[in-house]
Structures are given as structure tokens and as C-alpha cells.
Coordinates of C-alpha atoms in Angstrom, one line a residue:
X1 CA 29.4 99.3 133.5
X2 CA 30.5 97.9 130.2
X3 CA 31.3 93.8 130.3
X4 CA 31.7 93.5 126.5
X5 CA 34.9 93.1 125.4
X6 CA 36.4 96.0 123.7
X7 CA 38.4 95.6 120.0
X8 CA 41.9 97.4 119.2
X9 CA 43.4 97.3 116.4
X10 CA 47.2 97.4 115.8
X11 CA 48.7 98.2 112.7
X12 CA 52.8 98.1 111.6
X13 CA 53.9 99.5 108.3
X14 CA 57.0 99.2 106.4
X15 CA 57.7 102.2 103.9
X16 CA 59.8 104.1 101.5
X17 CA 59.9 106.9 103.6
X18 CA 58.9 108.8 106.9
X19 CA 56.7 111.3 106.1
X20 CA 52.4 111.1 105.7
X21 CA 52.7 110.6 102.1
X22 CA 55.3 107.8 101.9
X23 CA 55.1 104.5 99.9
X24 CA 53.8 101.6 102.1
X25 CA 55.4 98.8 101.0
X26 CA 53.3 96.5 103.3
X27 CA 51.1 96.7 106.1
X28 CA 50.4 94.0 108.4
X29 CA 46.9 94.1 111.4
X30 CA 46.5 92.5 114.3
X31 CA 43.7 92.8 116.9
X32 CA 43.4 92.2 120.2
X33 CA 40.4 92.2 123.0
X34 CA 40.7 93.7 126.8
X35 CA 37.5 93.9 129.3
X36 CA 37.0 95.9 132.2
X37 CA 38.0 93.1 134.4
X38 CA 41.6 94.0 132.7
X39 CA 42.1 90.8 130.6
X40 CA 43.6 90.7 127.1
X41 CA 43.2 88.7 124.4
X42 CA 44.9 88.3 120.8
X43 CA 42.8 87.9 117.8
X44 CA 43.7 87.5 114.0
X45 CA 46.5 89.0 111.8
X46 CA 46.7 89.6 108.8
X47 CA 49.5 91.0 106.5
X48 CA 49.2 92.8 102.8
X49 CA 52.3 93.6 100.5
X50 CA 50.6 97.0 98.4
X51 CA 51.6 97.5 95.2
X52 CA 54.3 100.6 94.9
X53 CA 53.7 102.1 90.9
X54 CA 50.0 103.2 91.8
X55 CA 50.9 104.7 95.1
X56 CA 54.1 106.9 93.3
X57 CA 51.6 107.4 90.2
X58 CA 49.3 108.7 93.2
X59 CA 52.2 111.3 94.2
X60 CA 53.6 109.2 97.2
X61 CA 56.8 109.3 98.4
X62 CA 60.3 107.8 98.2
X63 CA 63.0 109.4 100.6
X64 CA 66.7 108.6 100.1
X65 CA 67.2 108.3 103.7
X66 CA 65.0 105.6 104.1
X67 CA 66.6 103.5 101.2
X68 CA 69.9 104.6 102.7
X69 CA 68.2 102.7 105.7
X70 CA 67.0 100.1 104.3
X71 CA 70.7 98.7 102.2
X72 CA 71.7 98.5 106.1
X73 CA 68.7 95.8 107.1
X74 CA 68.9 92.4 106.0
X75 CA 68.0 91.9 102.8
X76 CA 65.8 89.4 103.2
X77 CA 63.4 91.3 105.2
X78 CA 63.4 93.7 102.7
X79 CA 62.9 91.4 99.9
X80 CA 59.3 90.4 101.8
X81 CA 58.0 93.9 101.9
X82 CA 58.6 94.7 98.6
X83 CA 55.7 93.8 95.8
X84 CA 56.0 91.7 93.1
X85 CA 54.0 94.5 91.1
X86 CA 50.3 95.0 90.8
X87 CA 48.0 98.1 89.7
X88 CA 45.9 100.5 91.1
X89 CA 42.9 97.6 91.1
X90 CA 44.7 95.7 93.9
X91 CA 46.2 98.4 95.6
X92 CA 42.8 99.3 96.2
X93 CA 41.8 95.9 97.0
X94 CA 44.4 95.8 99.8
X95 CA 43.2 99.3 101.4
X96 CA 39.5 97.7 101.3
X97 CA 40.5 94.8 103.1
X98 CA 42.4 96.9 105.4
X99 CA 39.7 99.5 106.1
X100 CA 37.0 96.2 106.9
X101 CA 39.8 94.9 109.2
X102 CA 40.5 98.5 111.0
X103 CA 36.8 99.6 110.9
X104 CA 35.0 101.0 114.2
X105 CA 38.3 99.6 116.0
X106 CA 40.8 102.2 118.7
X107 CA 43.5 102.0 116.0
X108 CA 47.3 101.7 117.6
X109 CA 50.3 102.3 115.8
X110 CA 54.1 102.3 117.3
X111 CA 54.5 106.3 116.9
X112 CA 52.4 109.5 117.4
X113 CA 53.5 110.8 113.8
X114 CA 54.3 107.5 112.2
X115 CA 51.9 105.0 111.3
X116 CA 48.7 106.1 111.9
X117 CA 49.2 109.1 110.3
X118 CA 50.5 107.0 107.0
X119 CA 47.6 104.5 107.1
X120 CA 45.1 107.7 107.0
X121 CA 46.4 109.7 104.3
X122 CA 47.2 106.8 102.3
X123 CA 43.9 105.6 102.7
X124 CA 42.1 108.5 102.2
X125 CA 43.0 108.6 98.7
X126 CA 40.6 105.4 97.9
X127 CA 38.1 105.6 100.5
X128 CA 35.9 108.0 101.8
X129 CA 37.5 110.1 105.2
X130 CA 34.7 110.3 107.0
X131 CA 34.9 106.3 106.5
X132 CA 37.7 106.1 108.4
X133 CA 38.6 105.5 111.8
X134 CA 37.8 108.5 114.4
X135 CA 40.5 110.4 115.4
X136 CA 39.5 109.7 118.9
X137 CA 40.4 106.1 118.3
X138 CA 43.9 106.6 117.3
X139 CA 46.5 105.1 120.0
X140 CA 49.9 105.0 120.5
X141 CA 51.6 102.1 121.2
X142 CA 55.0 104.0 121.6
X143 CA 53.8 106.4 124.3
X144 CA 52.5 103.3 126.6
X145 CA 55.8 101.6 126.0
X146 CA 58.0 104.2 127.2
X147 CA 55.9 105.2 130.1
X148 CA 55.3 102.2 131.5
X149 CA 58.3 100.0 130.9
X150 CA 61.2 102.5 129.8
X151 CA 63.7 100.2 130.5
X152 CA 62.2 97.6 128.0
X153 CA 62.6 94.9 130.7
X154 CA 59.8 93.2 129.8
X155 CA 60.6 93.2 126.7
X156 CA 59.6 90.0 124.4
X157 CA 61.3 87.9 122.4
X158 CA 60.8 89.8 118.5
X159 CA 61.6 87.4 115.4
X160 CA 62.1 89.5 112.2
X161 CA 62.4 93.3 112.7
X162 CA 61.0 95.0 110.2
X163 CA 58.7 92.6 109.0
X164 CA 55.3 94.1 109.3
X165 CA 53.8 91.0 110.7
X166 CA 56.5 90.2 113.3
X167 CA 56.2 93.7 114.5
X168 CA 53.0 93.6 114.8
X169 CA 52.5 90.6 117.0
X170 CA 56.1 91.9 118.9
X171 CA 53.8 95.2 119.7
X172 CA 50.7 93.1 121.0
X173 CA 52.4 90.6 122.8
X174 CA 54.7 93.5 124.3
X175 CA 51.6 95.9 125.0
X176 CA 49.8 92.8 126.5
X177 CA 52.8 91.8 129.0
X178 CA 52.6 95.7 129.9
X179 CA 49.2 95.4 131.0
X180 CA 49.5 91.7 133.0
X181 CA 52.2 94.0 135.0
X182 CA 50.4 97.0 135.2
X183 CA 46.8 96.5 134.8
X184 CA 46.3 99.3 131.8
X185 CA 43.2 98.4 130.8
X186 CA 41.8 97.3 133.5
X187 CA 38.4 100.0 134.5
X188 CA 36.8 100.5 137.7

């Protein structure tokens, strides 16, 4: 039986739009640790604001309903996602740093069709595919969520919504106090 511990990887996006070929406006990681005995621990984060000209230069994707969305969050929040500018050189510098973080990780994202799906065909564009993360690795946050606790009563205590790095500690912390209760990871 496997003692190691096994690493996930959980990712949170904020974009311009909802489909596979939107504009990321940042991205933020977070990984986190379980072992068959069913304990889970939180690792490092990390956050990236990408650079929006290359990725619409690229063919990516604004959607009107999403800006629509976004003039109804605080501003703020929005502010922090959006980049200061930057070229092609750091976008790709930012999906680098991203594939090193994600790389030979189970990758989770809040959403079957949502962020995983994003992160892959945005980062297919500057790295190789077969590079990426396997498709057997891709996990859904969302699904465990509403299976396990549709009721959101254990629900955490979230500080900025729409902050890609907030989320993405919101999601661990959440996924984490779903597996004290339930014992999800735990393996026999």
C-alpha cells in the first residue's frame, strides 16, 4: 500500500469570459497533500495576474456577459485581476511557472467545464500538450462539494470572492473540512 503522501493541485481563475478560449485575467495555485491514512495538508500558493493583449492577439475571448458581470462585483476585486500590461514574453513566463507548479499533480478546479478546461486550452497554445497534466488527473472540486455537503454547512469563512487567491485557499480549506467529516481521501 502506498504511504507517500499524494500532491493535488487546485487552481481558481478569473476571466473575461466562460467559454475554453476566454481571457484569463489571473490565475492563482494552491496545493495540498492527503495520505492513505486520510490526513490533509496545505502546501504553497501562488497567484499570477497574465497579461490580456497577447492572449486576445492569440484569438482569446471577451464575452459581454461576463463584463456585464463583472460592473456588478466590487471594483476593487476586479481592479486586482486585471494586468498592468505585459507582452507575449511574460504571458508566457506566467504559463511556465504555472505548468512547473501544476506538473505531474491530480489538478482540481471548481467546475467540470470551467477551469480546467480554461487552464488547458490556454496553455496549450505555449507549451507542448502532451506536457500537460493527464486527463486522468483532472478533478472537480464542485462535484465533491455538492455531494458531500449540499447544504454548504460546513462552509468556511471566504475573504474576497473573486480573487483568484482567496478562492483558491476558500476551495482547499472547504475541500479539506469535507474530508475531516467524511474521510474522502482516506484508502483502505
Amino acid at each position: 500500500m502506498k504511504t507517500e503522501p499524494t500532491r493535488h493541485v487546485m487552481v481558481d481563475i478569473e476571466t473575461l469570459d466562460t467559454e475554453p478560449t476566454a481571457v484569463v485575467l489571473s490565475a492563482a495555485v494552491g496545493e495540498f497533500f492527503t495520505c492513505p491514512n486520510g490526513t490533509f495538508d496545505i502546501g504553497e500558493t501562488r497567484e499570477w495576474v497574465l497579461p490580456i493583449t497577447p492572449q486576445i492577439e492569440v484569438g482569446r475571448t471577451i464575452s459581454g456577459k461576463t463584463l456585464e458581470w463583472w460592473a456588478g462585483q466590487r471594483p476593487e476585486i476586479f481592479q486586482s485581476a486585471i494586468s498592468k500590461g505585459g507582452d507575449e514574453a511574460e504571458l508566457e513566463m506566467c504559463i511556465q511557472a504555472l505548468d512547473s507548479f501544476i506538473r505531474r499533480s491530480n489538478f482540481w478546479g471548481n467546475g467540470a467545464t470551467f477551469d480546467n478546461v480554461i487552464m488547458r486550452h490556454l496553455m496549450r497554445t505555449y507549451i507542448d500538450p502532451d506536457q500537460l497534466w493527464k486527463y486522468r488527473q483532472d478533478r472537480c472540486y464542485r462535484t465533491i462539494q455538492a455531494t458531500f455537503d449540499p447544504g454548504r454547512r460546513l462552509k468556511p469563512k471566504r475573504k474576497n470572492a473573486h480573487r483568484a487567491l482567496d478562492d483558491v485557499l476558500f476551495q482547499i480549506q472547504y475541500l479539506k473540512e469535507i474530508n475531516d467529516v467524511y474521510h474522502i481521501f482516506r484508502r483502505q
